[in-house]
PDB file of C-alpha atoms in Angstrom:
ATOM      1  CA  MET A   1      11.541  31.391   9.246  1.00 76.00           C
ATOM      2  CA  GLU A   2      14.593  29.936   7.535  1.00 87.00           C
ATOM      3  CA  LYS A   3      17.624  29.501   9.770  1.00 93.00           C
ATOM      4  CA  HIS A   4      20.065  32.394   9.585  1.00 96.00           C
ATOM      5  CA  PHE A   5      23.426  31.452   8.063  1.00 96.00           C
ATOM      6  CA  LEU A   6      25.221  33.019  11.034  1.00 96.00           C
ATOM      7  CA  SER A   7      23.073  31.484  13.756  1.00 94.00           C
ATOM      8  CA  GLN A   8      25.819  29.105  14.893  1.00 93.00           C
ATOM      9  CA  TYR A   9      28.143  32.062  15.561  1.00 94.00           C
ATOM     10  CA  VAL A  10      25.822  34.230  17.650  1.00 95.00           C
ATOM     11  CA  SER A  11      24.104  33.805  20.967  1.00 91.00           C
ATOM     12  CA  GLY A  12      22.671  35.824  23.791  1.00 92.00           C
ATOM     13  CA  LYS A  13      19.836  38.195  24.239  1.00 93.00           C
ATOM     14  CA  GLN A  14      18.936  40.549  21.429  1.00 95.00           C
ATOM     15  CA  LYS A  15      17.986  44.074  22.434  1.00 95.00           C
ATOM     16  CA  PHE A  16      17.677  46.962  20.014  1.00 95.00           C
ATOM     17  CA  MET A  17      19.746  49.941  21.152  1.00 91.00           C
ATOM     18  CA  ALA A  18      19.210  53.461  19.882  1.00 90.00           C
ATOM     19  CA  GLU A  19      22.703  54.709  20.518  1.00 88.00           C
ATOM     20  CA  PRO A  20      25.541  55.736  18.212  1.00 89.00           C
ATOM     21  CA  TRP A  21      28.062  53.083  17.290  1.00 92.00           C
ATOM     22  CA  TYR A  22      31.430  53.571  15.629  1.00 92.00           C
ATOM     23  CA  ASN A  23      31.859  50.870  12.996  1.00 94.00           C
ATOM     24  CA  ARG A  24      35.621  50.684  12.717  1.00 92.00           C
ATOM     25  CA  CYS A  25      35.534  48.448   9.657  1.00 93.00           C
ATOM     26  CA  GLY A  26      33.661  51.175   7.803  1.00 93.00           C
ATOM     27  CA  ASP A  27      35.064  54.195   9.646  1.00 92.00           C
ATOM     28  CA  CYS A  28      31.532  55.439  10.179  1.00 93.00           C
ATOM     29  CA  ILE A  29      29.161  56.266  13.021  1.00 92.00           C
ATOM     30  CA  VAL A  30      25.695  54.792  12.740  1.00 93.00           C
ATOM     31  CA  TYR A  31      22.687  55.860  14.733  1.00 92.00           C
ATOM     32  CA  LYS A  32      19.236  54.358  14.327  1.00 93.00           C
ATOM     33  CA  THR A  33      16.288  55.026  16.599  1.00 92.00           C
ATOM     34  CA  VAL A  34      13.825  52.316  15.560  1.00 93.00           C
ATOM     35  CA  ASP A  35      14.312  48.619  14.800  1.00 94.00           C
ATOM     36  CA  VAL A  36      12.757  48.574  11.336  1.00 94.00           C
ATOM     37  CA  ALA A  37      13.970  48.297   7.754  1.00 96.00           C
ATOM     38  CA  VAL A  38      15.428  51.530   6.448  1.00 97.00           C
ATOM     39  CA  VAL A  39      16.276  53.070   3.105  1.00 98.00           C
ATOM     40  CA  SER A  40      19.613  54.876   3.065  1.00 97.00           C
ATOM     41  CA  ASN A  41      19.281  58.329   1.546  1.00 96.00           C
ATOM     42  CA  ARG A  42      22.750  59.632   0.798  1.00 95.00           C
ATOM     43  CA  ILE A  43      22.992  63.379   1.288  1.00 94.00           C
ATOM     44  CA  ASP A  44      26.694  63.869   0.581  1.00 93.00           C
ATOM     45  CA  GLU A  45      30.125  62.312   1.119  1.00 90.00           C
ATOM     46  CA  VAL A  46      29.636  62.369   4.887  1.00 92.00           C
ATOM     47  CA  LEU A  47      25.961  62.172   5.773  1.00 94.00           C
ATOM     48  CA  THR A  48      23.416  59.483   4.976  1.00 95.00           C
ATOM     49  CA  ILE A  49      19.912  59.705   6.417  1.00 95.00           C
ATOM     50  CA  TYR A  50      18.079  56.523   7.378  1.00 95.00           C
ATOM     51  CA  GLU A  51      14.441  56.661   6.332  1.00 95.00           C
ATOM     52  CA  SER A  52      11.841  54.172   7.491  1.00 95.00           C
ATOM     53  CA  LEU A  53      10.947  51.949   4.543  1.00 96.00           C
ATOM     54  CA  LYS A  54       7.334  51.925   5.687  1.00 94.00           C
ATOM     55  CA  THR A  55       6.718  55.568   6.578  1.00 94.00           C
ATOM     56  CA  GLY A  56       9.561  57.494   4.956  1.00 94.00           C
ATOM     57  CA  ASP A  57      10.290  59.217   8.267  1.00 92.00           C
ATOM     58  CA  SER A  58      13.910  59.998   9.141  1.00 92.00           C
ATOM     59  CA  ILE A  59      14.879  57.605  11.913  1.00 92.00           C
ATOM     60  CA  GLY A  60      18.634  57.845  12.052  1.00 92.00           C
ATOM     61  CA  PHE A  61      21.812  58.633  10.196  1.00 93.00           C
ATOM     62  CA  LYS A  62      25.309  57.523   9.261  1.00 94.00           C
ATOM     63  CA  ILE A  63      28.408  59.723   9.336  1.00 92.00           C
ATOM     64  CA  LYS A  64      31.086  58.418   6.981  1.00 92.00           C
ATOM     65  CA  GLY A  65      34.829  59.011   6.884  1.00 89.00           C
ATOM     66  CA  VAL A  66      35.002  59.833  10.587  1.00 89.00           C
ATOM     67  CA  ASN A  67      38.777  59.653  10.867  1.00 87.00           C
ATOM     68  CA  GLY A  68      39.093  61.893   7.822  1.00 87.00           C
ATOM     69  CA  ILE A  69      37.005  64.557   9.562  1.00 87.00           C
ATOM     70  CA  VAL A  70      38.928  64.139  12.813  1.00 87.00           C
ATOM     71  CA  SER A  71      42.240  64.450  10.938  1.00 86.00           C
ATOM     72  CA  LYS A  72      41.079  67.619   9.270  1.00 85.00           C
ATOM     73  CA  PHE A  73      39.625  69.363  12.321  1.00 83.00           C
ATOM     74  CA  GLY A  74      41.571  67.749  15.166  1.00 82.00           C
ATOM     75  CA  TYR A  75      40.119  66.416  18.370  1.00 78.00           C
ATOM     76  CA  ASP A  76      40.131  69.821  20.077  1.00 75.00           C
ATOM     77  CA  GLY A  77      37.227  71.178  18.102  1.00 73.00           C
ATOM     78  CA  LEU A  78      35.174  68.027  18.434  1.00 78.00           C
ATOM     79  CA  MET A  79      35.900  66.867  21.945  1.00 73.00           C
ATOM     80  CA  ILE A  80      33.773  66.577  25.049  1.00 69.00           C
ATOM     81  CA  LYS A  81      35.210  65.706  28.445  1.00 68.00           C
ATOM     82  CA  SER A  82      32.957  63.960  30.889  1.00 64.00           C
ATOM     83  CA  LYS A  83      33.546  62.329  34.234  1.00 60.00           C
ATOM     84  CA  GLN A  84      32.379  58.818  34.872  1.00 63.00           C
ATOM     85  CA  LYS A  85      33.157  57.256  38.256  1.00 64.00           C
ATOM     86  CA  GLY A  86      36.082  59.600  38.753  1.00 70.00           C
ATOM     87  CA  ILE A  87      37.655  58.782  35.420  1.00 66.00           C
ATOM     88  CA  ILE A  88      37.744  61.444  32.743  1.00 70.00           C
ATOM     89  CA  VAL A  89      36.339  59.985  29.575  1.00 65.00           C
ATOM     90  CA  GLN A  90      37.177  61.869  26.444  1.00 79.00           C
ATOM     91  CA  SER A  91      34.622  61.693  23.711  1.00 83.00           C
ATOM     92  CA  ILE A  92      33.870  63.497  20.517  1.00 84.00           C
ATOM     93  CA  SER A  93      30.542  65.161  20.013  1.00 87.00           C
ATOM     94  CA  VAL A  94      28.486  63.786  17.149  1.00 88.00           C
ATOM     95  CA  THR A  95      26.918  67.224  16.775  1.00 88.00           C
ATOM     96  CA  ALA A  96      30.346  68.852  16.410  1.00 88.00           C
ATOM     97  CA  LEU A  97      31.301  66.177  13.897  1.00 89.00           C
ATOM     98  CA  LEU A  98      28.190  66.914  11.853  1.00 90.00           C
ATOM     99  CA  LEU A  99      28.820  70.657  11.947  1.00 91.00           C
ATOM    100  CA  ALA A 100      32.413  70.094  10.840  1.00 90.00           C
ATOM    101  CA  ALA A 101      31.218  67.883   8.017  1.00 90.00           C
ATOM    102  CA  TYR A 102      28.691  70.489   6.941  1.00 93.00           C
ATOM    103  CA  GLU A 103      31.426  73.115   6.710  1.00 90.00           C
ATOM    104  CA  THR A 104      33.416  71.010   4.277  1.00 86.00           C
ATOM    105  CA  GLY A 105      30.775  70.533   1.600  1.00 87.00           C
ATOM    106  CA  PRO A 106      28.947  72.702  -0.901  1.00 89.00           C
ATOM    107  CA  MET A 107      26.299  75.037   0.447  1.00 90.00           C
ATOM    108  CA  ASN A 108      22.942  74.054  -0.970  1.00 94.00           C
ATOM    109  CA  ILE A 109      19.394  73.632   0.237  1.00 95.00           C
ATOM    110  CA  LYS A 110      19.423  69.842   0.170  1.00 93.00           C
ATOM    111  CA  ARG A 111      22.420  69.676   2.503  1.00 95.00           C
ATOM    112  CA  ARG A 112      21.215  72.476   4.754  1.00 95.00           C
ATOM    113  CA  GLN A 113      17.824  70.844   5.238  1.00 93.00           C
ATOM    114  CA  ALA A 114      19.295  67.387   5.833  1.00 94.00           C
ATOM    115  CA  TYR A 115      21.859  68.558   8.395  1.00 94.00           C
ATOM    116  CA  ALA A 116      19.323  70.790  10.110  1.00 92.00           C
ATOM    117  CA  GLY A 117      16.900  67.890  10.308  1.00 90.00           C
ATOM    118  CA  VAL A 118      19.453  65.634  11.937  1.00 89.00           C
ATOM    119  CA  LEU A 119      20.682  68.287  14.365  1.00 87.00           C
ATOM    120  CA  SER A 120      17.265  69.537  15.433  1.00 84.00           C
ATOM    121  CA  SER A 121      15.457  66.248  15.931  1.00 74.00           C
ATOM    122  CA  PRO A 122      13.589  66.664  19.236  1.00 65.00           C
ATOM    123  CA  GLN A 123      13.971  63.001  20.213  1.00 62.00           C
ATOM    124  CA  ARG A 124      17.698  63.012  19.740  1.00 63.00           C
ATOM    125  CA  PRO A 125      19.718  62.875  22.970  1.00 65.00           C
ATOM    126  CA  VAL A 126      23.250  64.224  23.273  1.00 69.00           C
ATOM    127  CA  LEU A 127      25.375  61.831  21.284  1.00 81.00           C
ATOM    128  CA  GLU A 128      29.034  61.201  21.820  1.00 82.00           C
ATOM    129  CA  ILE A 129      31.622  58.631  20.868  1.00 82.00           C
ATOM    130  CA  PRO A 130      34.626  57.782  23.089  1.00 80.00           C
ATOM    131  CA  ILE A 131      37.868  58.718  21.382  1.00 79.00           C
ATOM    132  CA  ASP A 132      39.510  55.406  22.202  1.00 76.00           C
ATOM    133  CA  SER A 133      36.899  53.609  20.101  1.00 78.00           C
ATOM    134  CA  LEU A 134      37.892  55.517  16.966  1.00 80.00           C
ATOM    135  CA  GLN A 135      40.408  53.054  15.632  1.00 74.00           C
ATOM    136  CA  ALA A 136      39.878  51.940  12.076  1.00 68.00           C
ATOM    137  CA  CYS A 137      40.201  48.268  11.090  1.00 69.00           C
ATOM    138  CA  THR A 138      43.678  47.091  10.194  1.00 57.00           C
TER     139      THR A 138
ATOM    140  CA  MET B   1      42.844  41.883   7.600  1.00 49.00           C
ATOM    141  CA  GLU B   2      41.362  40.674  10.838  1.00 49.00           C
ATOM    142  CA  THR B   3      41.107  36.930  11.064  1.00 49.00           C
ATOM    143  CA  GLY B   4      39.530  34.591  13.532  1.00 49.00           C
ATOM    144  CA  PRO B   5      37.242  31.625  13.674  1.00 57.00           C
ATOM    145  CA  ALA B   6      34.161  33.748  14.177  1.00 89.00           C
ATOM    146  CA  ASN B   7      34.672  35.894  11.098  1.00 95.00           C
ATOM    147  CA  TYR B   8      32.451  34.594   8.323  1.00 97.00           C
ATOM    148  CA  GLU B   9      33.955  34.013   4.902  1.00 97.00           C
ATOM    149  CA  GLN B  10      31.713  34.562   1.912  1.00 98.00           C
ATOM    150  CA  GLU B  11      32.675  33.667  -1.638  1.00 98.00           C
ATOM    151  CA  THR B  12      32.059  36.289  -4.295  1.00 98.00           C
ATOM    152  CA  ILE B  13      33.363  37.680  -7.570  1.00 97.00           C
ATOM    153  CA  ASN B  14      36.882  39.045  -7.438  1.00 97.00           C
ATOM    154  CA  PRO B  15      36.420  42.775  -8.052  1.00 95.00           C
ATOM    155  CA  GLU B  16      39.917  43.105  -9.465  1.00 92.00           C
ATOM    156  CA  HIS B  17      39.525  40.132 -11.835  1.00 94.00           C
ATOM    157  CA  PRO B  18      35.786  39.646 -12.271  1.00 93.00           C
ATOM    158  CA  GLU B  19      36.164  36.918 -14.884  1.00 92.00           C
ATOM    159  CA  GLY B  20      38.768  35.033 -12.825  1.00 94.00           C
ATOM    160  CA  LEU B  21      38.541  32.826  -9.771  1.00 96.00           C
ATOM    161  CA  LYS B  22      36.215  33.885  -7.014  1.00 97.00           C
ATOM    162  CA  ILE B  23      37.545  35.292  -3.764  1.00 97.00           C
ATOM    163  CA  LYS B  24      36.421  35.186  -0.164  1.00 97.00           C
ATOM    164  CA  VAL B  25      35.398  38.336   1.618  1.00 97.00           C
ATOM    165  CA  ILE B  26      35.005  38.554   5.374  1.00 97.00           C
ATOM    166  CA  ILE B  27      31.934  39.459   7.340  1.00 97.00           C
ATOM    167  CA  PRO B  28      33.713  40.508  10.548  1.00 96.00           C
ATOM    168  CA  HIS B  29      32.497  39.093  13.826  1.00 95.00           C
ATOM    169  CA  LEU B  30      32.347  42.533  15.416  1.00 94.00           C
ATOM    170  CA  VAL B  31      30.100  43.801  12.643  1.00 96.00           C
ATOM    171  CA  TYR B  32      27.564  40.989  12.541  1.00 97.00           C
ATOM    172  CA  LEU B  33      27.575  40.531  16.318  1.00 96.00           C
ATOM    173  CA  ARG B  34      26.681  44.181  16.852  1.00 96.00           C
ATOM    174  CA  ALA B  35      23.823  43.815  14.360  1.00 97.00           C
ATOM    175  CA  TYR B  36      22.660  40.603  16.025  1.00 97.00           C
ATOM    176  CA  LYS B  37      22.648  42.093  19.503  1.00 96.00           C
ATOM    177  CA  HIS B  38      21.511  45.656  18.949  1.00 96.00           C
ATOM    178  CA  ASP B  39      20.060  46.022  15.439  1.00 97.00           C
ATOM    179  CA  PRO B  40      18.062  42.811  14.866  1.00 97.00           C
ATOM    180  CA  VAL B  41      16.340  43.798  11.603  1.00 97.00           C
ATOM    181  CA  LYS B  42      19.713  44.680  10.099  1.00 97.00           C
ATOM    182  CA  TYR B  43      21.036  41.307  11.253  1.00 98.00           C
ATOM    183  CA  GLU B  44      18.177  39.532   9.465  1.00 98.00           C
ATOM    184  CA  ASN B  45      18.942  41.478   6.311  1.00 98.00           C
ATOM    185  CA  LEU B  46      22.458  40.056   6.244  1.00 98.00           C
ATOM    186  CA  ARG B  47      20.691  37.227   4.417  1.00 98.00           C
ATOM    187  CA  GLY B  48      20.149  39.697   1.578  1.00 98.00           C
ATOM    188  CA  ALA B  49      23.804  40.715   1.687  1.00 98.00           C
ATOM    189  CA  LYS B  50      24.831  37.078   1.281  1.00 98.00           C
ATOM    190  CA  GLU B  51      22.461  36.701  -1.676  1.00 98.00           C
ATOM    191  CA  VAL B  52      23.888  39.791  -3.356  1.00 98.00           C
ATOM    192  CA  LEU B  53      27.469  38.650  -2.845  1.00 98.00           C
ATOM    193  CA  GLU B  54      26.575  35.288  -4.336  1.00 98.00           C
ATOM    194  CA  ASN B  55      24.852  36.896  -7.290  1.00 97.00           C
ATOM    195  CA  PRO B  56      25.911  40.517  -7.758  1.00 98.00           C
ATOM    196  CA  LYS B  57      24.550  42.574 -10.628  1.00 98.00           C
ATOM    197  CA  ARG B  58      26.951  45.516 -10.459  1.00 98.00           C
ATOM    198  CA  ILE B  59      30.286  46.190  -8.751  1.00 98.00           C
ATOM    199  CA  PHE B  60      31.525  49.715  -8.121  1.00 97.00           C
ATOM    200  CA  TRP B  61      34.985  50.796  -7.007  1.00 96.00           C
ATOM    201  CA  GLY B  62      36.005  53.861  -4.991  1.00 93.00           C
ATOM    202  CA  ILE B  63      33.226  54.364  -2.513  1.00 91.00           C
ATOM    203  CA  ARG B  64      34.583  57.087  -0.245  1.00 75.00           C
ATOM    204  CA  GLU B  65      36.391  60.360  -0.634  1.00 65.00           C
ATOM    205  CA  HIS B  66      38.333  60.031   2.609  1.00 59.00           C
ATOM    206  CA  ASN B  67      39.049  56.293   2.459  1.00 65.00           C
ATOM    207  CA  ASP B  68      40.841  54.926  -0.599  1.00 74.00           C
ATOM    208  CA  GLY B  69      39.295  52.151  -2.636  1.00 84.00           C
ATOM    209  CA  GLY B  70      36.563  49.886  -1.373  1.00 93.00           C
ATOM    210  CA  TRP B  71      33.772  48.302  -3.358  1.00 96.00           C
ATOM    211  CA  CYS B  72      30.010  48.318  -3.522  1.00 97.00           C
ATOM    212  CA  TYR B  73      28.225  45.192  -4.771  1.00 98.00           C
ATOM    213  CA  THR B  74      24.578  45.594  -5.706  1.00 98.00           C
ATOM    214  CA  GLY B  75      21.693  43.313  -6.525  1.00 98.00           C
ATOM    215  CA  ILE B  76      18.141  42.417  -5.650  1.00 98.00           C
ATOM    216  CA  PRO B  77      17.569  39.811  -2.934  1.00 98.00           C
ATOM    217  CA  LYS B  78      14.296  37.914  -2.924  1.00 96.00           C
ATOM    218  CA  LYS B  79      13.146  39.139   0.469  1.00 97.00           C
ATOM    219  CA  LEU B  80      13.633  42.062   2.795  1.00 97.00           C
ATOM    220  CA  TYR B  81      13.017  41.883   6.521  1.00 97.00           C
ATOM    221  CA  ILE B  82      10.914  44.830   7.648  1.00 96.00           C
ATOM    222  CA  LYS B  83      10.660  43.488  11.196  1.00 92.00           C
ATOM    223  CA  GLN B  84      12.613  40.732  12.868  1.00 90.00           C
ATOM    224  CA  SER B  85      10.112  38.021  11.932  1.00 90.00           C
ATOM    225  CA  ASN B  86       8.428  39.636   8.958  1.00 94.00           C
ATOM    226  CA  ALA B  87       9.941  39.433   5.487  1.00 96.00           C
ATOM    227  CA  VAL B  88       8.360  40.891   2.377  1.00 97.00           C
ATOM    228  CA  ASP B  89       9.212  40.827  -1.308  1.00 98.00           C
ATOM    229  CA  PHE B  90      12.060  43.190  -2.037  1.00 98.00           C
ATOM    230  CA  PRO B  91      10.446  46.558  -2.850  1.00 97.00           C
ATOM    231  CA  ASP B  92      10.352  48.081  -6.321  1.00 97.00           C
ATOM    232  CA  GLY B  93      12.486  51.122  -6.960  1.00 97.00           C
ATOM    233  CA  LYS B  94      15.124  50.045  -4.461  1.00 98.00           C
ATOM    234  CA  VAL B  95      18.408  48.175  -4.732  1.00 98.00           C
ATOM    235  CA  PHE B  96      20.427  46.327  -2.101  1.00 98.00           C
ATOM    236  CA  ALA B  97      24.030  47.493  -1.657  1.00 98.00           C
ATOM    237  CA  VAL B  98      26.830  45.658   0.147  1.00 98.00           C
ATOM    238  CA  TYR B  99      29.909  47.683   1.051  1.00 97.00           C
ATOM    239  CA  ILE B 100      33.373  46.150   1.289  1.00 96.00           C
ATOM    240  CA  ASN B 101      36.478  47.938   2.532  1.00 94.00           C
ATOM    241  CA  PRO B 102      39.941  47.658   0.923  1.00 93.00           C
ATOM    242  CA  GLY B 103      40.758  44.871   3.403  1.00 93.00           C
ATOM    243  CA  LEU B 104      37.929  42.792   1.853  1.00 95.00           C
ATOM    244  CA  GLN B 105      35.734  43.172   4.924  1.00 95.00           C
ATOM    245  CA  VAL B 106      32.005  43.664   4.561  1.00 97.00           C
ATOM    246  CA  PHE B 107      31.220  46.689   6.692  1.00 96.00           C
ATOM    247  CA  ASP B 108      27.688  47.637   5.662  1.00 97.00           C
ATOM    248  CA  TRP B 109      24.615  46.434   3.783  1.00 98.00           C
ATOM    249  CA  THR B 110      21.753  48.755   2.986  1.00 98.00           C
ATOM    250  CA  VAL B 111      18.631  49.325   0.939  1.00 98.00           C
ATOM    251  CA  GLU B 112      19.041  52.305  -1.369  1.00 98.00           C
ATOM    252  CA  TYR B 113      16.972  54.199  -3.895  1.00 98.00           C
ATOM    253  CA  ALA B 114      17.615  52.784  -7.350  1.00 98.00           C
ATOM    254  CA  ASP B 115      18.780  54.772 -10.343  1.00 97.00           C
ATOM    255  CA  GLU B 116      15.927  55.496 -12.739  1.00 96.00           C
ATOM    256  CA  ASN B 117      17.899  54.429 -15.805  1.00 96.00           C
ATOM    257  CA  ASP B 118      19.532  51.334 -14.342  1.00 96.00           C
ATOM    258  CA  THR B 119      17.620  49.857 -11.434  1.00 97.00           C
ATOM    259  CA  MET B 120      20.591  47.716 -10.391  1.00 97.00           C
ATOM    260  CA  CYS B 121      22.549  50.872  -9.544  1.00 98.00           C
ATOM    261  CA  PRO B 122      22.029  53.138  -6.539  1.00 97.00           C
ATOM    262  CA  LYS B 123      20.704  56.618  -7.301  1.00 96.00           C
ATOM    263  CA  ASP B 124      23.438  59.158  -8.117  1.00 94.00           C
ATOM    264  CA  TRP B 125      26.012  56.374  -8.544  1.00 96.00           C
ATOM    265  CA  LYS B 126      28.051  58.379 -11.038  1.00 95.00           C
ATOM    266  CA  GLU B 127      28.734  61.045  -8.416  1.00 92.00           C
ATOM    267  CA  ARG B 128      29.128  58.591  -5.556  1.00 92.00           C
ATOM    268  CA  TYR B 129      31.602  56.051  -6.874  1.00 94.00           C
ATOM    269  CA  LYS B 130      34.798  56.406  -8.840  1.00 93.00           C
ATOM    270  CA  SER B 131      33.803  53.736 -11.369  1.00 95.00           C
ATOM    271  CA  LEU B 132      31.473  50.928 -12.339  1.00 96.00           C
ATOM    272  CA  ILE B 133      33.934  48.077 -12.766  1.00 96.00           C
ATOM    273  CA  TRP B 134      31.666  45.129 -13.545  1.00 96.00           C
ATOM    274  CA  LYS B 135      28.172  44.526 -14.765  1.00 96.00           C
ATOM    275  CA  ASN B 136      26.268  41.241 -14.933  1.00 94.00           C
ATOM    276  CA  ILE B 137      24.930  41.051 -18.455  1.00 83.00           C
ATOM    277  CA  SER B 138      23.275  37.633 -18.192  1.00 78.00           C
TER     278      SER B 138
END
């Protein structure tokens, strides 16, 4: 395999993680459950479904314009409070974010099916993103 | 724009003056490091992003409703990694898209369904982007 052009800048153990990540350079939350190549299937301004290139199965999603949604709905309607080692960690619920996003767009079957698919996936754990990570790139 | 020795600079066409001097866009350390550590197949496919930036076929402007500006560069890389050590010829009917924010930072790179009439464009590009600003006609 040809050497990766970034290999001199990275080191350490690689371990795929199926957990949501806020990409502050793109103001989006990405969540992928399997370490394979995906095709991005854009549903609307907010939601993109990741489909396995090989099988076509939905294996994750991307929520775009996160700060725009938060600005519109406020943290109150999206927030979860959880205690970790005595410290209250404030996070927003990815499910609440998706529901808020769904409310903002046109009502049609394509959107309804896509959002329902993402929200009802049996493998999907409760997903949340700490509020203090939601800072866009400067 | 974030700077630092670990951010990778990649030369590409200036989207504001496509016929002028090339510019350098940044692949932020935080973005490629996250891919390297926790999304290895995506990290491998940064090779495709570099290829597309070196030889884009289309450039679109205005990629988000909630975030002003930003560009999408598209093209067809030679290979696509479907697993970390398994690359295949880039699949038919798909196009590779590299997303750049208004701060000239690469924040995402994805495989997308291609438009039926112009296979160098992502499907539904007319609804997704504000404009097609440059097209490689060679």
